């Protein structure tokens, strides 16, 4: 297959939208959709969809430097939702985008439920293809993950946004919570059409020479290969809850290559997000698509959707068995 | 809604990812390395002030930004000068001639040359020297070396084996006699400064020599001067002050930690004065070159 972009087995329906490929470029990693096209050979057409940077009601300057830092097999970021505000995005950014090349998803953030509603409503009246609500941003003081860690609050945000848009609504879940499956269940009841799993994990880096936190915001979100095993487990857990309702998942966290993407599909994702992986290899998309096509050839799959949730769990009997009775002699 | 792919999108396809062979890689003393990589697209497009984002080792997720020090468009190579300061630069220094390196570049806004200010004063400190070498070479190729002056500072021995300069530069303190052979050969007047007692280098800061020279100029001559600076933050702050003192324009090249280096992550932003107030601008694609007056003294974020 010379051009994976045109491999018809990789095109799919997602919440009623036609996507060229199962790859989604992740919010915060690709600016407002045009940035990576600076790189010769990069094409937005290789992405099924592009999630724009987290957008709030008013413009935000974001956090003080440093905002990014490498950690073992990953990185921390604390951008602090720097964005020009929803009006600017709708009035000036969206008209610059080429919706023939790919789909564009908004990524909505807020400090209050009212702000989520306001931003969602503004995007509803725009050419944007879908709206992702980010109730899992670890880098702002109020809102974000404070909503996402509490199933009640998550459901309230989803329900409120649901009322003001008929566009596909994607809820981005945080790994920084105890029961992601319960949260997912509540969000489905509240009307979400899809999930993004997972956002970054909270972390920190220490500059020992100066005994300071490296990141300006002290803590940041951990992304990249370091979080992939956690992300896979969360995708698998959410899939158990979401599959019966036909609610698809954008699996994400540390995807660098085709094998990583396949792991997410098999664990239950319908589409796979790429964020930090682009920082390492801006031209990774065609390679990942090629690898998926290759795998499908080898395993006789006729469509990428048939891979979703094909994970076979082992019967982990011994781990679950009750402890053996104590030998009274010991 | 649809706009043709390139017509209104001049930014597209301006940065190249090339897996280039390392043509030369040697230790220039004091943990400084000179690296030459085959990357013809980058070499063809690069302008002074731009940088490249390098994969230092497969195990390191994040690339490292390095200024482009020189290019040879015919031979298709780009050259860097870097100092080993941590994991990434250490891993890079372990790459050998013949190895393959992923180069993403050229990136960023280059230095802008203004014809009404043909007297150019280049100020480079430490690993801020490479972009000044590129700029000096560029001016040499344009036939403008005779009007170009450079002051380079280092607290460790200079790369490129300094030697006494034969290009006369009146008005400087005694003792400022050494130059870098490269710049000398290109016809650029250059002097070195150091606080580390390097023979032939002026005992002081780059701004000391710069100030001494500016003071010798008549007002009409001084009005033709523009400053270009790259180096540690305190040096850039001092250069900005010097420029303000003589009411001269000054362009500075900034550094900040980077993830994508193509404008996607907003990880590298710094506060910048704009007509609309203080904005957070990306060092990678809005910079690394900024007008000194827009970034020094550091603007207060509202
Ligand atoms: C536009 C630009 C041009 C540069 N040009 C040169 C050059 O020509 N020669 C040279 O020696 N150095 C240059 N630097 C600095 C160089 O990028 C850093 O020294 C290098 O990234 C340090 O990486 P490390 O892993 O060895 O050090 P560590 O301190 O271990 O780095 C840890 C992390 O912090 C980041 N970091 C640390 N210091 C800097 C810094 N000063 N700037 C940006 N990121 C940093 C690293 O990229 C890495 O992600 C430039 C920086 C920028 C932004
Ligand atoms: C620099 C950076 C900025 C991010 N900004 C946002 C954001 O604004 N909104 C959001 O929902 N997620 C944001 N994320 C999280 C990513 O969208 C993604 O969920 C996460 O990084 C995991 O995927 P990855 O390992 O492929 O990067 C950001 C991630 C990074 C690295
Ligand atoms: S490093 Fe990502 S925007 Fe500059």
XYZ file of C-alpha atoms and ligand atoms in Angstrom:
720
model
C 0.000 0.000 0.000
C 1.898 3.064 -1.217
C -0.216 5.766 0.412
C -1.781 4.759 3.713
C -3.727 7.991 3.725
C -5.828 6.568 0.919
C -6.053 3.061 2.382
C -9.875 2.816 2.504
C -9.641 0.367 5.395
C -8.376 3.177 7.629
C -11.170 5.678 6.963
C -13.915 5.484 9.550
C -17.048 7.002 11.020
C -16.651 8.663 14.396
C -19.757 10.148 16.045
C -21.295 10.463 12.570
C -18.228 12.229 11.176
C -16.152 10.805 8.354
C -12.470 10.655 9.336
C -9.695 10.077 6.736
C -7.671 8.043 9.185
C -7.972 6.827 12.786
C -5.278 9.266 13.980
C -6.239 12.349 15.983
C -3.746 15.142 16.697
C -4.021 16.035 20.349
C -4.997 19.269 21.953
C -2.153 21.503 23.043
C 0.435 19.778 20.870
C -0.500 21.226 17.489
C -1.554 24.788 18.305
C -4.567 25.885 16.312
C -4.195 23.404 13.497
C -1.700 24.960 11.094
C 1.538 24.827 13.104
C 2.859 21.427 12.011
C 2.230 22.172 8.339
C 5.444 24.201 8.616
C 7.240 20.864 8.388
C 7.781 19.777 4.778
C 6.090 16.415 4.233
C 3.638 16.883 7.072
C 0.012 16.905 5.979
C -3.131 17.552 7.980
C -4.720 14.984 5.653
C -2.867 12.220 7.487
C -4.962 13.041 10.544
C -8.581 11.992 10.853
C -9.092 14.979 13.116
C -7.146 17.729 14.838
C -8.005 18.914 18.354
C -7.270 22.599 18.743
C -5.590 24.091 21.816
C -7.719 24.328 24.962
C -9.927 27.401 24.636
C -11.518 29.491 27.363
C -14.052 32.324 27.519
C -11.441 35.052 27.780
C -7.855 35.179 26.470
C -5.289 33.648 28.843
C -1.541 34.387 28.933
C -0.752 31.036 30.516
C 1.892 30.093 33.077
C 5.358 31.500 33.699
C 8.371 29.619 32.242
C 9.648 26.968 32.266
C 6.621 25.298 30.783
C 8.081 22.065 29.415
C 10.706 19.650 30.703
C 11.962 16.240 29.672
C 11.570 13.358 32.128
C 12.464 9.672 31.685
C 10.504 8.526 28.606
C 8.175 11.456 28.893
C 7.802 15.138 29.548
C 6.072 17.539 31.882
C 4.117 20.496 30.620
C 2.354 23.340 32.368
C 1.268 25.726 29.643
C -1.651 27.057 31.644
C -4.102 27.133 28.754
C -2.537 30.040 26.897
C -5.140 30.908 24.250
C -6.648 33.997 22.624
C -10.179 33.335 23.923
C -13.118 31.720 22.144
C -14.288 34.793 20.216
C -10.890 35.227 18.613
C -10.671 31.528 17.804
C -14.089 31.458 16.157
C -13.771 34.792 14.351
C -10.131 34.688 13.264
C -8.644 31.187 13.592
C -11.346 28.915 12.215
C -11.707 30.899 8.939
C -8.002 30.187 8.284
C -8.407 26.411 8.556
C -8.948 24.106 5.612
C -11.841 21.842 6.586
C -11.387 19.876 3.367
C -8.096 18.503 4.629
C -9.319 17.108 7.926
C -11.809 17.524 10.768
C -11.225 20.084 13.497
C -12.347 19.539 17.075
C -12.534 22.350 19.626
C -11.107 21.711 23.106
C -13.090 23.564 25.740
C -11.900 24.560 29.193
C -13.272 26.743 31.928
C -13.038 27.784 35.555
C -16.789 27.558 36.085
C -19.633 25.565 34.576
C -20.910 28.831 33.102
C -17.642 29.284 31.228
C -17.818 25.745 29.786
C -21.365 26.512 28.633
C -20.429 29.860 27.117
C -17.459 28.475 25.181
C -19.372 25.398 24.016
C -22.280 27.535 22.839
C -19.939 29.805 20.893
C -18.324 26.802 19.162
C -21.737 25.311 18.463
C -22.348 28.303 16.215
C -19.142 27.765 14.190
C -17.830 25.388 11.510
C -16.048 23.256 14.135
C -16.784 19.524 13.643
C -16.938 18.376 17.260
C -16.406 19.713 20.756
C -14.087 18.083 23.274
C -14.628 19.179 26.845
C -11.478 19.112 28.863
C -12.444 18.383 32.447
C -8.966 17.069 33.081
C -6.491 19.908 32.620
C -4.024 19.679 35.518
C -2.454 23.073 34.881
C -4.977 25.658 35.964
C -5.991 26.515 39.479
C -9.741 26.245 39.170
C -11.828 24.103 36.847
C -10.135 21.500 34.703
C -9.163 18.497 36.681
C -11.033 19.783 39.738
C -14.210 19.027 37.783
C -12.891 15.883 36.186
C -11.961 14.097 39.387
C -15.459 14.243 40.762
C -18.041 12.154 38.865
C -20.879 14.437 40.014
C -19.129 17.538 38.756
C -18.052 15.799 35.529
C -21.613 14.812 34.815
C -22.867 18.330 35.544
C -20.397 19.880 33.098
C -21.255 17.340 30.383
C -24.988 17.759 30.934
C -24.721 21.550 30.787
C -22.663 21.499 27.572
C -24.933 18.879 26.043
C -27.850 21.294 26.349
C -26.152 23.966 24.275
C -24.771 21.956 21.382
C -25.944 19.413 18.899
C -22.394 18.810 17.653
C -20.630 15.618 18.727
C -19.497 16.031 22.333
C -16.298 14.329 23.498
C -15.430 14.185 27.197
C -11.726 14.126 28.002
C -11.127 12.076 31.111
C -8.389 12.442 33.672
C -6.228 9.554 34.875
C -5.816 11.429 38.166
C -8.930 9.849 39.688
C -9.894 6.727 41.566
C -12.730 5.281 39.480
C -12.559 6.305 35.840
C -15.202 3.733 34.851
C -17.758 5.216 37.249
C -16.973 8.689 35.939
C -17.410 7.457 32.360
C -20.754 5.864 33.225
C -22.020 9.169 34.630
C -20.804 11.109 31.594
C -22.630 8.734 29.250
C -25.831 9.306 31.209
C -25.182 13.035 30.942
C -25.067 12.771 27.165
C -21.468 12.502 26.011
C -21.009 11.079 22.519
C -17.388 9.995 22.943
C -14.426 9.912 25.314
C -10.823 11.011 25.095
C -8.732 8.803 27.408
C -6.392 9.923 28.968
C -5.205 13.438 29.663
C -1.825 13.909 31.351
C -0.902 12.699 34.849
C 0.200 15.240 37.413
C 3.910 15.260 38.110
C 6.885 17.322 39.194
C 10.595 17.762 38.486
C 13.188 19.060 40.937
C 16.303 21.078 40.133
C 18.587 19.785 42.888
C 21.323 22.400 42.439
C 18.890 25.188 43.188
C 16.403 23.141 45.230
C 13.566 24.461 43.086
C 10.724 23.030 41.067
C 11.845 23.160 37.421
C 8.384 23.907 36.071
C 7.225 27.506 36.574
C 3.852 26.222 37.756
C 5.664 23.757 40.110
C 3.579 20.840 38.868
C 2.830 19.804 35.334
C 1.132 17.169 33.224
C 3.162 14.088 32.356
C 2.793 12.801 28.784
C 4.675 10.534 26.406
C 5.645 6.832 26.510
C 6.009 6.931 30.304
C 2.212 7.089 30.662
C 1.275 4.573 27.971
C 0.700 1.572 30.276
C -1.598 3.654 32.471
C -3.433 5.025 29.452
C -3.971 1.529 28.024
C -5.480 0.290 31.264
C -7.786 3.322 31.499
C -8.908 2.865 27.893
C -9.667 -0.778 28.567
C -11.649 0.146 31.701
C -13.661 2.875 29.985
C -14.272 0.603 26.985
C -16.072 -1.901 29.239
C -18.549 0.806 30.175
C -18.746 2.676 26.859
C -18.925 -0.152 24.306
C -22.477 -1.256 25.172
C -23.634 2.315 24.484
C -21.617 2.593 21.246
C -19.662 5.470 22.738
C -16.254 5.527 20.999
C -12.905 6.373 22.585
C -9.957 8.436 21.340
C -7.170 6.453 23.032
C -4.074 8.489 23.852
C -0.952 8.692 25.936
C 2.526 8.059 24.606
C 1.778 6.920 21.074
C 5.042 7.024 19.114
C 4.595 4.302 16.497
C 2.192 1.841 14.885
C 2.571 -0.754 17.634
C 1.530 1.777 20.256
C -1.479 2.780 18.140
C -2.481 -0.859 17.674
C -2.274 -1.439 21.421
C -4.808 1.347 21.973
C -7.144 0.062 19.253
C -7.016 -3.451 20.644
C -7.610 -2.166 24.193
C -10.818 -0.497 23.042
C -10.062 2.763 21.267
C -11.762 3.592 17.957
C -9.285 6.314 17.126
C -5.804 7.006 18.447
C -4.347 10.315 19.546
C -0.816 11.497 18.852
C 0.629 14.414 20.803
C 4.059 14.210 22.379
C 5.107 11.693 19.695
C 5.089 14.532 17.153
C 7.717 16.402 19.153
C 10.121 13.531 18.622
C 9.176 12.766 15.029
C 7.019 15.378 13.284
C 6.645 12.997 10.354
C 5.425 10.014 12.397
C 1.831 10.037 11.092
C 2.405 8.358 7.706
C 4.697 5.834 9.405
C 2.009 4.943 11.954
C -0.653 4.634 9.242
C 1.619 2.449 7.190
C 2.291 0.227 10.177
C -1.429 -0.194 10.884
C -2.112 -1.099 7.245
C 0.718 -3.609 7.342
C -0.609 -5.199 10.498
C -4.077 -5.481 8.956
C -2.575 -7.195 5.914
C -0.751 -9.673 8.118
C -3.765 -10.402 10.306
C -6.411 -10.321 7.579
C -8.393 -7.346 8.843
C -10.593 -5.645 6.271
C -11.343 -2.552 8.347
C -9.597 -0.779 11.193
C -12.835 -0.618 13.206
C -12.734 -4.401 13.524
C -9.628 -4.100 15.698
C -11.317 -2.043 18.398
C -11.688 -3.934 21.658
C -10.262 -7.214 20.372
C -8.208 -7.553 23.540
C -8.278 -10.999 25.087
C -7.969 -10.855 28.836
C -6.287 -13.705 30.634
C -8.211 -15.612 33.239
C -6.227 -14.233 36.149
C -7.609 -16.778 38.594
C -4.769 -16.979 41.060
C -4.543 -13.234 41.603
C -8.238 -13.066 42.413
C -8.488 -16.233 44.481
C -9.029 -15.799 48.212
C -5.906 -16.298 50.297
C -5.218 -19.909 51.128
C -6.218 -20.875 54.686
C -3.363 -20.305 57.119
C -1.568 -23.398 58.193
C -2.158 -23.374 61.966
C 1.308 -24.831 62.481
C 3.127 -21.714 61.127
C -13.701 28.489 3.572
C -11.159 26.542 1.540
C -7.904 28.329 0.797
C -5.436 26.910 -1.733
C -2.654 24.926 -0.042
C 0.235 27.333 -0.438
C -1.065 30.664 -1.759
C -2.138 32.116 1.585
C 0.004 29.780 3.647
C 3.621 30.788 3.131
C 4.617 29.049 6.378
C 3.880 25.618 4.960
C 6.829 23.370 4.183
C 9.476 25.793 5.433
C 11.057 23.440 8.002
C 12.725 20.219 6.945
C 13.271 16.976 8.811
C 16.409 15.339 7.482
C 18.279 12.272 8.663
C 21.755 13.482 7.891
C 25.149 11.866 8.182
C 27.567 13.468 10.603
C 30.410 14.725 8.409
C 32.591 16.061 11.188
C 32.299 16.190 14.954
C 35.146 17.331 17.104
C 35.971 18.577 20.551
C 36.889 22.265 20.403
C 38.046 22.305 24.033
C 36.322 23.191 27.298
C 33.353 20.844 26.619
C 32.589 22.677 23.384
C 31.880 20.645 20.258
C 31.687 21.521 16.605
C 29.232 19.394 14.666
C 28.766 19.332 10.926
C 25.805 17.395 9.489
C 24.654 16.718 5.946
C 21.217 18.369 5.749
C 20.934 19.957 2.299
C 17.387 21.349 2.593
C 18.173 22.991 5.902
C 21.455 24.347 4.526
C 19.692 25.756 1.475
C 17.024 27.597 3.458
C 18.820 28.648 6.652
C 19.387 32.298 7.509
C 21.466 33.804 10.336
C 19.577 33.717 13.634
C 17.682 30.531 12.830
C 18.195 27.271 14.667
C 17.623 23.535 14.283
C 16.021 21.028 16.659
C 18.182 17.920 16.981
C 17.494 14.382 18.146
C 20.484 13.871 20.422
C 19.916 10.147 21.025
C 17.041 7.759 20.306
C 16.392 7.328 24.041
C 15.754 11.045 24.554
C 12.179 12.001 23.779
C 12.793 15.708 23.415
C 15.006 17.259 20.807
C 17.457 20.028 21.698
C 17.577 23.419 19.968
C 20.949 24.613 18.613
C 21.701 27.746 16.612
C 22.995 27.262 13.112
C 26.587 28.460 13.024
C 27.377 28.057 9.345
C 26.015 26.419 6.233
C 27.486 25.370 2.922
C 24.641 25.381 0.439
C 26.666 23.628 -2.289
C 28.030 20.881 -0.084
C 24.702 20.694 1.754
C 25.892 20.817 5.347
C 24.949 22.748 8.448
C 27.310 23.357 11.343
C 26.688 23.811 15.053
C 28.805 24.763 18.044
C 27.516 23.571 21.387
C 28.585 23.167 24.952
C 27.913 19.993 26.934
C 25.721 21.067 29.845
C 23.450 18.084 30.517
C 21.994 14.787 29.315
C 21.052 15.868 25.823
C 24.220 17.651 24.840
C 26.270 14.856 26.450
C 24.439 12.232 24.370
C 24.960 14.378 21.288
C 28.693 14.620 21.938
C 28.839 10.810 21.870
C 27.564 10.642 18.282
C 30.421 9.871 15.935
C 31.330 10.931 12.434
C 29.355 8.738 10.032
C 26.400 8.363 12.419
C 22.986 9.618 11.351
C 21.305 12.514 13.106
C 17.757 13.826 12.721
C 17.877 17.560 12.031
C 14.663 19.608 12.063
C 15.279 23.042 10.616
C 15.755 25.805 9.820
C 13.419 27.258 12.437
C 12.500 30.750 13.578
C 12.718 34.401 12.638
C 16.207 35.337 11.438
C 18.042 38.579 12.129
C 16.724 41.383 9.928
C 19.195 43.594 8.087
C 18.284 47.240 7.601
C 20.074 48.952 4.683
C 19.833 52.339 6.423
C 21.967 50.907 9.238
C 24.937 49.362 7.430
C 27.277 49.503 10.462
C 26.488 46.268 12.232
C 27.801 45.426 15.656
C 27.614 41.724 16.473
C 27.753 40.767 20.155
C 28.067 37.095 21.075
C 28.635 35.472 24.455
C 29.480 31.813 25.100
C 27.165 29.548 23.108
C 25.644 32.758 21.750
C 28.677 33.013 19.463
C 27.428 30.582 16.737
C 24.634 32.778 15.303
C 27.093 35.698 15.202
C 29.499 33.605 13.154
C 26.664 32.802 10.725
C 25.695 36.484 10.524
C 29.311 37.560 9.976
C 29.717 35.007 7.194
C 26.459 36.125 5.598
C 27.578 39.773 5.648
C 30.931 38.728 4.189
C 29.144 36.989 1.307
C 27.070 40.153 0.736
C 30.266 42.173 0.535
C 29.411 44.065 3.711
C 32.123 42.732 6.001
C 34.026 46.027 5.948
C 31.185 47.716 7.848
C 30.755 44.822 10.280
C 32.213 44.693 13.784
C 32.003 41.813 16.238
C 32.774 41.448 19.930
C 32.706 37.916 21.254
C 32.967 36.929 24.896
C 33.708 33.649 26.614
C 34.596 32.477 30.099
C 36.218 29.325 28.703
C 38.870 29.090 25.977
C 37.475 30.166 22.608
C 36.973 27.621 19.828
C 38.726 28.247 16.476
C 42.169 29.129 17.913
C 42.182 32.920 18.410
C 45.098 34.920 17.018
C 46.113 38.593 16.989
C 44.022 40.631 14.559
C 45.517 42.570 11.667
C 42.311 44.468 11.040
C 42.655 47.869 12.624
C 39.910 48.836 15.059
C 40.717 52.221 16.600
C 39.307 53.411 19.895
C 39.421 50.124 21.786
C 41.280 49.633 25.079
C 44.830 48.246 24.912
C 44.985 44.517 25.312
C 42.027 43.821 23.030
C 44.059 42.285 20.220
C 42.834 38.726 19.659
C 40.263 37.738 17.034
C 38.779 34.533 15.632
C 40.583 33.543 12.411
C 37.293 32.810 10.628
C 36.014 36.356 11.053
C 39.430 37.809 10.292
C 39.527 35.875 7.008
C 36.067 37.169 6.097
C 37.269 40.736 6.669
C 35.168 41.344 9.779
C 36.754 43.421 12.540
C 36.452 41.266 15.655
C 37.777 41.349 19.213
C 37.394 38.986 22.136
C 36.578 39.581 25.778
C 36.842 37.351 28.813
C 36.997 37.575 32.594
C 39.020 34.376 32.611
C 42.381 35.855 31.669
C 42.519 34.627 28.087
C 45.598 36.065 26.305
C 44.721 38.781 23.786
C 41.163 39.063 25.033
C 39.985 42.234 26.761
C 39.515 41.722 30.495
C 35.819 42.624 30.742
C 32.419 42.209 29.133
C 31.403 42.424 25.481
C 29.419 45.556 26.298
C 32.617 47.268 27.566
C 34.287 47.075 24.150
C 31.026 47.877 22.391
C 30.567 51.004 24.504
C 34.178 52.077 23.946
C 33.673 51.837 20.175
C 30.282 53.557 20.108
C 31.780 56.474 22.059
C 34.383 57.028 19.327
C 31.727 57.445 16.632
C 30.407 60.806 15.498
C 26.610 61.096 15.881
C 26.022 60.743 12.134
C 28.054 57.519 12.071
C 26.414 56.224 15.182
C 23.000 56.634 13.556
C 24.046 53.962 11.073
C 24.687 51.351 13.759
C 22.467 48.419 14.672
C 23.272 45.871 17.383
C 22.788 42.089 17.117
C 23.203 40.037 20.280
C 23.065 36.430 21.418
C 24.307 35.022 24.708
C 23.420 34.514 28.355
C 20.420 36.428 29.656
C 22.382 38.973 31.752
C 24.543 39.772 28.729
C 21.471 40.345 26.571
C 19.989 42.599 29.249
C 23.239 44.600 29.269
C 23.220 44.808 25.442
C 19.636 46.076 25.518
C 20.663 48.734 28.059
C 23.630 49.753 25.947
C 21.411 50.087 22.876
C 18.945 52.205 24.838
C 21.793 54.359 26.169
C 22.904 55.227 22.608
C 19.350 55.147 21.230
C 20.211 52.359 18.788
C 18.081 49.475 17.570
C 19.124 46.073 18.867
C 17.997 42.565 17.970
C 18.492 39.804 20.542
C 18.198 36.044 20.180
C 16.508 34.400 23.191
C 16.503 30.886 24.612
C 13.743 28.980 26.337
C 13.031 25.285 26.931
C 11.293 23.796 23.881
C 9.176 20.772 23.096
C 7.881 20.976 19.507
C 9.911 23.944 18.140
C 7.348 24.433 15.374
C 4.859 26.616 17.224
C 2.476 23.866 18.336
C 2.861 23.551 22.094
C 3.336 27.098 23.469
C 6.005 25.584 25.700
C 8.690 28.138 24.859
C 6.924 31.453 25.354
C 8.346 34.650 26.832
C 6.606 37.945 27.651
C 6.906 40.453 24.814
C 5.695 44.064 24.565
C 3.297 44.550 21.640
C 1.124 47.494 20.624
C -1.806 45.603 22.214
C 0.010 45.089 25.525
C 2.158 42.259 26.881
C 1.764 39.012 24.943
C 3.342 35.598 25.457
C 5.294 34.891 22.262
C 6.876 31.627 21.203
C 10.666 31.726 21.077
C 10.674 28.986 18.409
C 8.606 30.541 15.635
C 7.892 34.133 16.738
C 11.578 34.377 17.755
C 14.249 33.435 18.634
C 15.165 36.942 17.415
C 13.213 39.771 19.035
C 13.648 43.526 19.223
C 15.586 44.084 22.462
C 13.238 46.881 23.545
C 10.278 44.487 23.367
C 11.805 41.936 25.757
C 14.153 43.989 28.013
C 13.634 44.945 30.709
C 11.403 41.892 31.023
C 7.804 43.061 30.602
C 5.483 42.623 33.584
C 2.611 40.277 32.751
C -0.685 41.955 33.548
C 17.078 28.957 19.938
C 18.156 28.322 20.765
C 19.442 28.237 20.278
C 20.455 27.651 21.040
N 21.698 27.564 20.497
C 22.685 26.948 21.178
C 23.978 26.801 20.601
O 24.227 27.221 19.473
N 24.926 26.159 21.333
C 24.661 25.671 22.584
O 25.561 25.111 23.193
N 23.450 25.814 23.146
C 22.447 26.436 22.482
N 21.192 26.543 23.048
C 20.984 25.986 24.383
C 20.780 24.469 24.295
O 19.557 24.202 23.652
C 20.779 23.838 25.688
O 22.037 23.986 26.259
C 20.418 22.365 25.632
O 19.062 22.201 25.265
C 20.677 21.704 26.962
O 20.258 20.368 26.910
P 20.852 19.284 27.916
O 19.957 18.123 27.896
O 22.277 19.028 27.599
O 20.848 20.042 29.303
P 19.842 19.906 30.516
O 20.078 21.076 31.385
O 19.915 18.547 31.112
O 18.466 20.076 29.784
C 17.272 19.671 30.343
C 16.129 20.233 29.533
O 16.128 21.642 29.603
C 16.283 22.218 28.335
N 17.255 23.324 28.423
C 18.226 23.489 29.348
N 18.913 24.617 29.102
C 18.362 25.183 28.008
C 18.635 26.366 27.271
N 19.610 27.197 27.590
N 17.871 26.642 26.192
C 16.855 25.811 25.840
N 16.566 24.671 26.509
C 17.308 24.362 27.568
C 16.810 21.114 27.461
O 16.466 21.295 26.099
C 16.194 19.889 28.048
O 14.888 19.721 27.572
C 20.173 27.142 22.323
C 18.870 27.233 22.821
C 17.874 27.818 22.071
C 16.484 27.898 22.609
C 2.400 20.728 25.712
C 1.072 20.067 25.929
C -0.081 20.857 26.023
C -1.330 20.269 26.230
N -2.450 21.047 26.275
C -3.685 20.463 26.383
C -4.894 21.240 26.334
O -4.875 22.462 26.158
N -6.082 20.597 26.463
C -6.151 19.245 26.633
O -7.251 18.703 26.717
N -5.034 18.477 26.670
C -3.809 19.065 26.548
N -2.668 18.272 26.573
C -2.797 16.814 26.741
C -2.743 16.107 25.389
O -3.818 16.511 24.557
C -2.787 14.576 25.557
O -4.003 14.221 26.142
C -1.658 14.041 26.429
O -0.475 14.740 26.168
C -1.382 12.536 26.248
O -0.998 12.189 24.944
P 0.529 12.122 24.422
O 1.320 11.308 25.372
O 0.450 11.541 23.042
O 1.007 13.543 24.366
C -1.417 18.856 26.371
C -0.257 18.084 26.282
C 0.985 18.659 26.061
C 2.199 17.790 25.971
S 8.511 24.796 21.465
Fe 6.451 24.350 21.034
S 5.694 26.334 20.581
Fe 7.813 26.686 20.753
